[in-house]
Short mmCIF file of C-alpha atoms and ligand atoms in Angstrom, two decimals:
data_model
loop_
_atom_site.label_atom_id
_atom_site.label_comp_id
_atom_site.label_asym_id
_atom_site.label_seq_id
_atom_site.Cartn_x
_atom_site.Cartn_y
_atom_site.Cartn_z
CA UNK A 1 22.24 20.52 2.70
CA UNK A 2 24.47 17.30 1.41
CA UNK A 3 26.03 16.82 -1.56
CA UNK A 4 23.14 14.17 -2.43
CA UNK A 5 20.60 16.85 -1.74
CA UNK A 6 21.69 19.67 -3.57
CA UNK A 7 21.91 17.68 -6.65
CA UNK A 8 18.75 15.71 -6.35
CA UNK A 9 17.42 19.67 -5.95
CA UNK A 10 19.26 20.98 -8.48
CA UNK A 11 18.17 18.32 -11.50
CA UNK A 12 14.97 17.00 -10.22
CA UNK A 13 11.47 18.10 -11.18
CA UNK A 14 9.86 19.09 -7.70
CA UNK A 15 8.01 15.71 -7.36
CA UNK A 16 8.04 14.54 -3.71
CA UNK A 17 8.08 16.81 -0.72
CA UNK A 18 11.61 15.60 1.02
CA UNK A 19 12.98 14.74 4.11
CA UNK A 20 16.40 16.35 4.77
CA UNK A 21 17.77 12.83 5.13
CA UNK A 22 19.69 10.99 2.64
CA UNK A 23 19.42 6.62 2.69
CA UNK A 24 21.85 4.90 1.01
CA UNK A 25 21.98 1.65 2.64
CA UNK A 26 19.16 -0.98 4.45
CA UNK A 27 19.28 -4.52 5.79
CA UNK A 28 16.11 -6.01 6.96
CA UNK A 29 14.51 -2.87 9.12
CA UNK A 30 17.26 -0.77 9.18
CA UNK A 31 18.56 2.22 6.91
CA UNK A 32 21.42 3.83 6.75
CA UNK A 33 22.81 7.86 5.87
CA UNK A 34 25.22 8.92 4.01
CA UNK A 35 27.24 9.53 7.24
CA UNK A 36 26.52 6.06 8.29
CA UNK A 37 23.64 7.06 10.71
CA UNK A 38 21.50 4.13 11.70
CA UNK A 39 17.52 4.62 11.58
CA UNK A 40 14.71 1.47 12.28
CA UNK A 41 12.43 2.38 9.03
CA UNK A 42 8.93 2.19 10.23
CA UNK A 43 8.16 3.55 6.92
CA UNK A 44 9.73 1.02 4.18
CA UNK A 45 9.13 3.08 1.16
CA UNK A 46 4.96 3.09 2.15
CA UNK A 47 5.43 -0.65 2.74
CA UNK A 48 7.81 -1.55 -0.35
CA UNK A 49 10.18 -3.56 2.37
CA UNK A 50 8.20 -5.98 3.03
CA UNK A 51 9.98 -9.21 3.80
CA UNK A 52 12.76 -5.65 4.89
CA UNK A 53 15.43 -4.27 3.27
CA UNK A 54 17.95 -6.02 0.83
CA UNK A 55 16.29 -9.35 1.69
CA UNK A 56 19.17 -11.95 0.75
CA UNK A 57 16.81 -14.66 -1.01
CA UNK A 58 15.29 -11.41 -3.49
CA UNK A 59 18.73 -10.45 -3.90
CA UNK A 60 20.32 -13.79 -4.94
CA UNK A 61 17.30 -14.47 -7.16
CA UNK A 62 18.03 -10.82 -8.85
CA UNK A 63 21.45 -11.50 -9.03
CA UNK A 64 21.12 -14.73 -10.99
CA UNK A 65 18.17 -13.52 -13.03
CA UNK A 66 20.19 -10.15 -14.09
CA UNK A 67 22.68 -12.27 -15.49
CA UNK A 68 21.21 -14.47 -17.54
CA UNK A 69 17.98 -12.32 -18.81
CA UNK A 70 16.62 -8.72 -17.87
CA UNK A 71 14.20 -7.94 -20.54
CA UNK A 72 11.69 -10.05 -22.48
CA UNK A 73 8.71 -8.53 -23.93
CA UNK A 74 5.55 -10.11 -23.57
CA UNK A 75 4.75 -11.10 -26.98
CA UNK A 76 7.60 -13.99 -26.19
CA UNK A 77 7.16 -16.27 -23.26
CA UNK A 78 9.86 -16.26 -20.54
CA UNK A 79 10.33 -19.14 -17.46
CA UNK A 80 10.80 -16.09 -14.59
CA UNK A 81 7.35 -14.68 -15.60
CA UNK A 82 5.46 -17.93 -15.82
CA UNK A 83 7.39 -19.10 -12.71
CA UNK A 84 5.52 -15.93 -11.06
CA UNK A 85 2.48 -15.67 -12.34
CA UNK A 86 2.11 -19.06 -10.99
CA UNK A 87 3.00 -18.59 -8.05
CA UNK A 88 1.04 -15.48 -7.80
CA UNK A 89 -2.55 -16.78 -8.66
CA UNK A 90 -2.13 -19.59 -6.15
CA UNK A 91 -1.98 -17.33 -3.21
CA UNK A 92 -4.73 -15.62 -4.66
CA UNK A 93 -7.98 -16.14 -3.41
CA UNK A 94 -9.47 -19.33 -5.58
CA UNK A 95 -11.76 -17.87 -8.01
CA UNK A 96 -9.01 -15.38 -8.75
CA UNK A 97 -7.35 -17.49 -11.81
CA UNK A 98 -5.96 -14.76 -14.42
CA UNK A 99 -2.76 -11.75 -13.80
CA UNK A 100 -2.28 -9.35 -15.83
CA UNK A 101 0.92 -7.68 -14.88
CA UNK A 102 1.95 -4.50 -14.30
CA UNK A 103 4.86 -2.16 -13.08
CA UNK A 104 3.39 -0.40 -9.81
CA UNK A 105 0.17 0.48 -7.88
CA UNK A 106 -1.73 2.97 -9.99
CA UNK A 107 -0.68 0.69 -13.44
CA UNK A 108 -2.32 -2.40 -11.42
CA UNK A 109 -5.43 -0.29 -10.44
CA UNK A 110 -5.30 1.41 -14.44
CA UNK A 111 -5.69 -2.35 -15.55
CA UNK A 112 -8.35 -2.95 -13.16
CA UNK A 113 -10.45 -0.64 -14.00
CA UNK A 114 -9.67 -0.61 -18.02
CA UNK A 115 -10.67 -4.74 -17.20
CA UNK A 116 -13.79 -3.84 -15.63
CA UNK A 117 -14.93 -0.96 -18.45
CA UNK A 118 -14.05 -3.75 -20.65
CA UNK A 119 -15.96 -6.94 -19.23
CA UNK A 120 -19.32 -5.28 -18.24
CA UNK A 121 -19.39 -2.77 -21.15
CA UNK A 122 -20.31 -0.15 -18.46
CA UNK A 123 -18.95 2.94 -17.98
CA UNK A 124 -19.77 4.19 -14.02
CA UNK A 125 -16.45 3.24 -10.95
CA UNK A 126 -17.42 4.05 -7.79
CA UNK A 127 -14.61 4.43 -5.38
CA UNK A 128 -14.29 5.73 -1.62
CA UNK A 129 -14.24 8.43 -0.32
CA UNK A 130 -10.69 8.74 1.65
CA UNK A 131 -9.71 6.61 -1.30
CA UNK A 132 -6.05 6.41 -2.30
CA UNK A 133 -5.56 4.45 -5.55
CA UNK A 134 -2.74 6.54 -7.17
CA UNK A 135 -2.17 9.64 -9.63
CA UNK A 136 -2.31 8.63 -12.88
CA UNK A 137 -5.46 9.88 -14.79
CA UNK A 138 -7.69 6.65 -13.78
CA UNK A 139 -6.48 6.20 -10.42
CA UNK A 140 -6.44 9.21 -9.66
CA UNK A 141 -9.89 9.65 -10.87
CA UNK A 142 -10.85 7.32 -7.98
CA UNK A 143 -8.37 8.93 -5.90
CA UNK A 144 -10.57 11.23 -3.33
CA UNK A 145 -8.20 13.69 -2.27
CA UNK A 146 -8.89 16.92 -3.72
CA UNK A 147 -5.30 18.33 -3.48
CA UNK A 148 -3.90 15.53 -5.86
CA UNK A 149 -6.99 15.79 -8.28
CA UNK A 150 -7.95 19.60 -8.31
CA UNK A 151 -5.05 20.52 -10.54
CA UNK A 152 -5.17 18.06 -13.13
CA UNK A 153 -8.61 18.18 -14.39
CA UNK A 154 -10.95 16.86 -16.22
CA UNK A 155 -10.51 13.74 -14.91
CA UNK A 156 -12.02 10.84 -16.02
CA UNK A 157 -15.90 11.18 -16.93
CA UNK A 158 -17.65 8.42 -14.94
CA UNK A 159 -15.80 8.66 -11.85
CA UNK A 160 -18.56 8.79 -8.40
CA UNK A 161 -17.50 8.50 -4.94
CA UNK A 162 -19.27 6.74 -1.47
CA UNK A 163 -18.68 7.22 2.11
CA UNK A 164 -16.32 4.38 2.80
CA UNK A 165 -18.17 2.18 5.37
CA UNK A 166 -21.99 3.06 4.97
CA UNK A 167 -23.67 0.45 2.65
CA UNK A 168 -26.89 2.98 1.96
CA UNK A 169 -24.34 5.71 0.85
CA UNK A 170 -23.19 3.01 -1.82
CA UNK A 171 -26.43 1.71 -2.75
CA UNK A 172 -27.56 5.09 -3.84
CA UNK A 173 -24.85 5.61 -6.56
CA UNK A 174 -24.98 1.65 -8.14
CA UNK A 175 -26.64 1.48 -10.77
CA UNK A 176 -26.92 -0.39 -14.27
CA UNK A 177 -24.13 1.64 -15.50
CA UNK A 178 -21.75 0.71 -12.83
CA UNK A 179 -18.83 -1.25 -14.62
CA UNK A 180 -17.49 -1.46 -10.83
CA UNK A 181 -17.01 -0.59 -7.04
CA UNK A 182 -13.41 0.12 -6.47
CA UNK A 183 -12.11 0.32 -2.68
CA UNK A 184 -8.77 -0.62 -0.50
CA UNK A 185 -10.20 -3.47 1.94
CA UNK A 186 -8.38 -0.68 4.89
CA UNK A 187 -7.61 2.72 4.01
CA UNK A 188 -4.17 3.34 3.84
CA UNK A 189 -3.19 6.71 2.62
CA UNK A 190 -5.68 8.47 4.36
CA UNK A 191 -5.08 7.15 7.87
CA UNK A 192 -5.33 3.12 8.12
CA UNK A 193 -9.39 3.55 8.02
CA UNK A 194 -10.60 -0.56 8.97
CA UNK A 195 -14.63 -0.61 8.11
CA UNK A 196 -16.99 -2.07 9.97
CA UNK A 197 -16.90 -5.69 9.82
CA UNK A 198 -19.89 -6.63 8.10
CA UNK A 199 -19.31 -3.47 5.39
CA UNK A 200 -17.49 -5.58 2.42
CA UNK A 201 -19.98 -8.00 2.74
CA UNK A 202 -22.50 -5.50 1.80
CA UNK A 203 -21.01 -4.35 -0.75
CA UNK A 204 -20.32 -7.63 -2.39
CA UNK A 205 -23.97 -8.07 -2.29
CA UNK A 206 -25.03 -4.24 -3.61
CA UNK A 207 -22.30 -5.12 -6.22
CA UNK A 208 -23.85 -8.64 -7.15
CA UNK A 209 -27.73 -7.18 -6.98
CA UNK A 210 -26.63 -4.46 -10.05
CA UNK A 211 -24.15 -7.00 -11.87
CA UNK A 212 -21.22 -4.65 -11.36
CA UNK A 213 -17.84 -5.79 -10.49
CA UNK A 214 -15.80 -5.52 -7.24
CA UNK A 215 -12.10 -4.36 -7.37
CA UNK A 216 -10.31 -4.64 -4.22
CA UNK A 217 -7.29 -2.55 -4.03
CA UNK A 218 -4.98 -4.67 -1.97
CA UNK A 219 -1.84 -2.86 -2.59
CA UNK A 220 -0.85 -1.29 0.55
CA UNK A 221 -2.96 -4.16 2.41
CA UNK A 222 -2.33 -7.22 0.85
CA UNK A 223 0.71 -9.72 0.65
CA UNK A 224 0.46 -10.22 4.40
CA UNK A 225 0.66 -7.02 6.17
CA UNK A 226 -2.43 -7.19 8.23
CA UNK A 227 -2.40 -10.55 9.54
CA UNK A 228 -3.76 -12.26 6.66
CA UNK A 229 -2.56 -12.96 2.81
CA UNK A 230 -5.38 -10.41 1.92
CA UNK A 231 -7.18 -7.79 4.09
CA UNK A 232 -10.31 -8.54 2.48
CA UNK A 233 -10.29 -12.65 4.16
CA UNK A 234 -10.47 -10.36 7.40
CA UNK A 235 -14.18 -9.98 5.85
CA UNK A 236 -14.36 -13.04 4.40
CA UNK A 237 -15.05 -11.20 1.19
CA UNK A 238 -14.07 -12.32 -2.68
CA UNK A 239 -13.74 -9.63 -5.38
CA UNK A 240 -13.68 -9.96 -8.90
CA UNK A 241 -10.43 -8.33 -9.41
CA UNK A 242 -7.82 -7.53 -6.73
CA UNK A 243 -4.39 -5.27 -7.10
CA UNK A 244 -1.57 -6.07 -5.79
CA UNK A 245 2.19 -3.85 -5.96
CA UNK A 246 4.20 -2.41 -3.29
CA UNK A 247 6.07 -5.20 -1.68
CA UNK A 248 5.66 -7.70 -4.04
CA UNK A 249 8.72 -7.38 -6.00
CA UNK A 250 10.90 -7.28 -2.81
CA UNK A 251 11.47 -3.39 -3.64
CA UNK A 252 12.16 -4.10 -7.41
CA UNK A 253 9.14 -1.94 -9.18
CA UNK A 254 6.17 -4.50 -10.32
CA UNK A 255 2.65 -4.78 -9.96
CA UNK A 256 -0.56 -6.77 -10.86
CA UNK A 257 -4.26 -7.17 -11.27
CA UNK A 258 -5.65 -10.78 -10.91
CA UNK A 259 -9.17 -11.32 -12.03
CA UNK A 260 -11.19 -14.60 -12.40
CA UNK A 261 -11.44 -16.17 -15.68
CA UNK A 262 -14.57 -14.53 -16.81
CA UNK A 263 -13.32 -11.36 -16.69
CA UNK A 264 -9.39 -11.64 -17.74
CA UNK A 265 -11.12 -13.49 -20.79
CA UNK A 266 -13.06 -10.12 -22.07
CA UNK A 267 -9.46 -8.49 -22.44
CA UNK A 268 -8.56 -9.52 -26.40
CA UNK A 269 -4.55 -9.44 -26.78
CA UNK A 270 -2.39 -6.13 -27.34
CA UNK A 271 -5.70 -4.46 -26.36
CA UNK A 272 -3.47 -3.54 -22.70
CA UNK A 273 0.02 -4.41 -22.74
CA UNK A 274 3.34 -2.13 -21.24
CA UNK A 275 6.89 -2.62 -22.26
CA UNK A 276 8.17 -3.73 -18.85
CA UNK A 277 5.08 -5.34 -17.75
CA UNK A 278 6.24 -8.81 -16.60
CA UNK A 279 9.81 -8.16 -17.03
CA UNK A 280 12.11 -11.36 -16.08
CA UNK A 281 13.80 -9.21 -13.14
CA UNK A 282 11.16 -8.11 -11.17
CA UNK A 283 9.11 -11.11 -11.73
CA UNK A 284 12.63 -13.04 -10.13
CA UNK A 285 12.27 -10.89 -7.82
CA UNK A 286 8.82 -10.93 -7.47
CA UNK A 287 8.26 -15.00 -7.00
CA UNK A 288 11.44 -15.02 -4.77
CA UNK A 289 9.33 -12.46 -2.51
CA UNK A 290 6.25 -14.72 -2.55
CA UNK A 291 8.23 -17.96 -1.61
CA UNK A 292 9.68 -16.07 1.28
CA UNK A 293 6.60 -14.65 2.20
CA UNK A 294 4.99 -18.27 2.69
CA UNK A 295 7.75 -19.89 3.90
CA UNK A 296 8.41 -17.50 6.90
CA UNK A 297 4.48 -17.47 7.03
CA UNK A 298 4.57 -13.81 7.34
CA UNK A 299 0.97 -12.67 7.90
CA UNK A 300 1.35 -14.70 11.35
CA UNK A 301 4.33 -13.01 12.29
CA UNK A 302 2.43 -10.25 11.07
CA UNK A 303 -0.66 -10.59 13.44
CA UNK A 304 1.44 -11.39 15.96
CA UNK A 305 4.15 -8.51 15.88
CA UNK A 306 1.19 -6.21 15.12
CA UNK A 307 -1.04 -6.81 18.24
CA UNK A 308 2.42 -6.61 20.63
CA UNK A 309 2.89 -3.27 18.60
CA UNK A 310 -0.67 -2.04 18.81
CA UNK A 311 -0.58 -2.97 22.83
CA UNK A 312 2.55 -0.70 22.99
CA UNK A 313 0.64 2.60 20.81
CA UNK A 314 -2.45 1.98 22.70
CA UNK A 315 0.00 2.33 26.35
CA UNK A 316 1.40 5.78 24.88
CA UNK A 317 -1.84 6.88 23.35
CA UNK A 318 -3.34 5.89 27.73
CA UNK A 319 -0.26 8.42 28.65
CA UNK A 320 -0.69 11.09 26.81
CA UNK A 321 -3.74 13.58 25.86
CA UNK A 322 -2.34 14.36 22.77
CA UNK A 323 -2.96 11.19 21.22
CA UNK A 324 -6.62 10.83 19.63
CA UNK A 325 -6.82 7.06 18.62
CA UNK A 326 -4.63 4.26 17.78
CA UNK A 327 -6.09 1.78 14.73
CA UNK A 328 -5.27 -0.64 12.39
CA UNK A 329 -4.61 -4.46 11.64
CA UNK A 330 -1.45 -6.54 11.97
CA UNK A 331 1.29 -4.53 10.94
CA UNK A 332 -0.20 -1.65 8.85
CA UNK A 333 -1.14 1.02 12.12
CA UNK A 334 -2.04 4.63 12.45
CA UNK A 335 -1.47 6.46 15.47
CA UNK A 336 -3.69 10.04 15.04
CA UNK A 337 -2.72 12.81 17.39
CA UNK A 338 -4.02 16.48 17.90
CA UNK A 339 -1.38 18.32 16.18
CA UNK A 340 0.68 18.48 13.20
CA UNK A 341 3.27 16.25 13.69
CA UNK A 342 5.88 17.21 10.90
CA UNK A 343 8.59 18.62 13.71
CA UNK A 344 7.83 15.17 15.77
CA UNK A 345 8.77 12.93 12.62
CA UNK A 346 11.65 15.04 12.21
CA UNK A 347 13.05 14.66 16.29
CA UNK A 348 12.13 10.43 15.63
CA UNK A 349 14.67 10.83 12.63
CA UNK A 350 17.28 13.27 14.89
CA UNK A 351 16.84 9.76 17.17
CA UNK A 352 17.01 7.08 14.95
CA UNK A 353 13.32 6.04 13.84
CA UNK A 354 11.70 7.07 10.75
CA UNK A 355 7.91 6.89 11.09
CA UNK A 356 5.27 7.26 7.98
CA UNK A 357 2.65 9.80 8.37
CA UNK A 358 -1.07 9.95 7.09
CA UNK A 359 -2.06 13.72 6.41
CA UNK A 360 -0.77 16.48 9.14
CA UNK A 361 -1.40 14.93 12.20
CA UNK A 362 -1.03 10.87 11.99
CA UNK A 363 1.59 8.78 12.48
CA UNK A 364 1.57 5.85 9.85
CA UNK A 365 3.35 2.00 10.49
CA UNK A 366 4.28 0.19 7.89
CA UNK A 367 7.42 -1.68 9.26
CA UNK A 368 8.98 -4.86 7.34
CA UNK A 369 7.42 -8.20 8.75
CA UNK A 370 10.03 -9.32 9.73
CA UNK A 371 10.99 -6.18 12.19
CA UNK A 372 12.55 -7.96 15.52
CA UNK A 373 10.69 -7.04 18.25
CA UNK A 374 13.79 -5.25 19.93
CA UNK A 375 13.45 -2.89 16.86
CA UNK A 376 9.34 -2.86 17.80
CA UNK A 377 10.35 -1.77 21.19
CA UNK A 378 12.75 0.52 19.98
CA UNK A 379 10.24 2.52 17.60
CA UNK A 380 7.92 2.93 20.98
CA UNK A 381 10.12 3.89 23.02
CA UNK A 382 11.08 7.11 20.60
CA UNK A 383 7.62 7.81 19.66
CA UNK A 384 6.83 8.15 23.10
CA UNK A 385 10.19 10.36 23.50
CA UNK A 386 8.78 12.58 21.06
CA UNK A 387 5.01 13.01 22.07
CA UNK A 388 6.44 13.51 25.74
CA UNK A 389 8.88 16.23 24.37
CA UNK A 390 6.19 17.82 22.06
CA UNK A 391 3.57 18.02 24.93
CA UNK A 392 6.18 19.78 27.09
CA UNK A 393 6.51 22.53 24.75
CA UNK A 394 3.16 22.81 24.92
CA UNK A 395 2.81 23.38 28.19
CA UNK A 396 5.93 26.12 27.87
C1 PLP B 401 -4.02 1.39 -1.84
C2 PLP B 401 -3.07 1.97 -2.87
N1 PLP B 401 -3.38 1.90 -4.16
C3 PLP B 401 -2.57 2.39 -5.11
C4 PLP B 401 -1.39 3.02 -4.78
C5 PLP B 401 -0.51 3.59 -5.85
O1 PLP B 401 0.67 2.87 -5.96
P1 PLP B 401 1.95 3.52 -6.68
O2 PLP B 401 2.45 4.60 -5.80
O3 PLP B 401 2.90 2.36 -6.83
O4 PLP B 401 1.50 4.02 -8.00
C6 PLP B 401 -1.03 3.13 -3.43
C7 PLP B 401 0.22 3.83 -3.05
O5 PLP B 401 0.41 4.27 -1.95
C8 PLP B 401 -1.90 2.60 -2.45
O6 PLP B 401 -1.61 2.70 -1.15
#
């Protein structure tokens, strides 16, 4: 074990289960060790990286922002927050008018769901099953896993889950008491799960029929990463509130929920408001992230580096019978094998290529947009390595 490791062991809580690797360096899709080991990150922080590593426009708008204001609480006004939120609400979908900002995924979804309690005075969220919406206490009470909720309880009174994808599962548990139907437009954490086409749609309407809201969690989704600004256009669905974190802050911690005016406008002020929430930096950051995003049109390069990518999986997954199914949308792809592939992410890393994984046995893509297609090629070529290599053990 490094230096790095055995101090991160010694005085950190046991939070995260670890890879033995240390990163202290990335440009674009690339990360470095401490020994100055080179790695193609497939895995960007769960899709932090988005527009990659160190992106030189977020870093020259941090850079200028740091020096001339970090803080500002929002009880004053400040130019780099109302420079974002602008810019964030008009890549929004249109009747999406109002942001209330917040500092990462489970705050944004906390917000939504405190929004929706608020607006329709009802108390009932029904989320997914296979839902991932984060772990504090009202995310997490949407959050389906069992290993991330069983410890904790009671969570959240209120709290009902659906089978993600079946409409007649869903219309069973909306009611009049159902404040909202909360769901990621494509699972992420548990596997990159795309619905049926027509799904959202459904729901939109089983939501609309009962007068309960829809929150879209677009947080590992949105910003571009399947081939669209939001998953949900894929659907050509509109919710009522949407979340939004990850890689909108270029890797600098920030997140929102955007609602239309109706509901934002049930929120009174100081009824939901965070010390860092809209903080100059990360909103810099933030905006700098969004300009680059549209100006590099990302959720073409997206779609287009994603189907060359999924052709590749879906070439190894032909090869080999260990692979189960390949799936997913633009760049945000699942791979699902047989096995537990813990000792295959490990080999990738021994090669150079650090994948993501979904649960024991799926490997998870969530590579910067702008990834070069040499570094696409690369990331096939040692997942293949590795499947081939596993399988012949098998057979040992
Ligand atoms: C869809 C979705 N929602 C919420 C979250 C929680 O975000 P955070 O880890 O920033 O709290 C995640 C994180 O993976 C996510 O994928």
């Amino acid at each position: 074990m490094s230096h790095i490791q055995e101090t991160e062991e010694a005085f950190g809580a046991q939070a995260f289960k670890k890879f033995p690797l240390s990163i202290v360096r990335g440009k674009g899709s690339v990360v470095w060790d401490a020994d100055g080991k080179e790695y193609v990150d497939f895995m960007t922080g769960i899709g932090v990286a988005l527009v990659g590593h160190s992106n030189d426009a977020v870093l020259k708008a941090i850079n200028a922002q740091a020096a001339r204001l970090i803080t500002c609480h929002g009880t004053f006004y400040n130019d780099a927050r109302a420079g974002f939120m602008e810019r964030l609400v008009k890549i929004a979908p249109k009747s999406l008018t109002k942001a209330l900002l917040a500092n990462s995924g489970t705050e944004s979804v906390e917000a939504a769901i405190k929004l929706a309690r608020r607006h329709t005075a009802r108390k009932k969220i029904i989320s997914m099953k296979g839902a991932f919406h984060g772990k504090t206490y009202g995310s997490l009470s949407a959050t389906w896993n069992k290993k991330y909720r069983d410890p904790f309880g009671p969570l959240l009174d209120g709290f009902e889950f659906a089978d993600y994808g079946d409409p007649a599962s869903l219309t069973q548990l909306v009611d009049n008491d159902t404040a909202a139907v909360l769901a990621e437009p494509v699972q992420g954490e548990s596997g990159i799960i795309v619905p049926p086409s027509d799904y959202f749609k459904q729901v939109r309407e089983i939501c609309d029929r009962k007068g309960a809201l829809l929150i879209l969690d677009e947080i590992q989704s949105g910003l571009g990463r399947t081939g669209k600004m939001w998953a949900s256009e894929h659907w050509g669905v509109v919710p009522d509130i949407m979340t939004v974190s990850k890689g909108l802050g270029g890797g600098l911690p920030i997140g929102a929920a955007i609602a239309t005016d109706e509901v934002a406008s049930s929120l009174k002020g100081g009824e939901h408001t965070s010390t860092f929430a809209g903080n100059p930096l990360s909103c810099a950051a933030a905006s700098a992230t969004l300009d680059f995003i549209t100006q590099n049109d990302l959720p073409r390069q997206a779609m287009e580096k994603g189907e060359k990518m999924k052709t590749g999986l879906s070439k190894i997954a032909s090869e080999h019978k260990l692979v189960k199914e390949v799936r997913g949308l633009g760049l945000m792809l699942a791979m699902q094998t047989r096995v537990d592939i813990h000792s295959q992410l490990l080999s990738a890393e021994a090669k150079g290529v650090i994948f993501a994984y979904s649960g024991r046995d799926t490997f998870r893509f969530l590579p910067a947009l702008v990834i070069e297609e040499s570094q696409i090629s690369r990331g096939l070529e040692v997942l293949s390595q590795v499947i081939r290599e596993e399988e012949a053990k098998r057979l040992q």
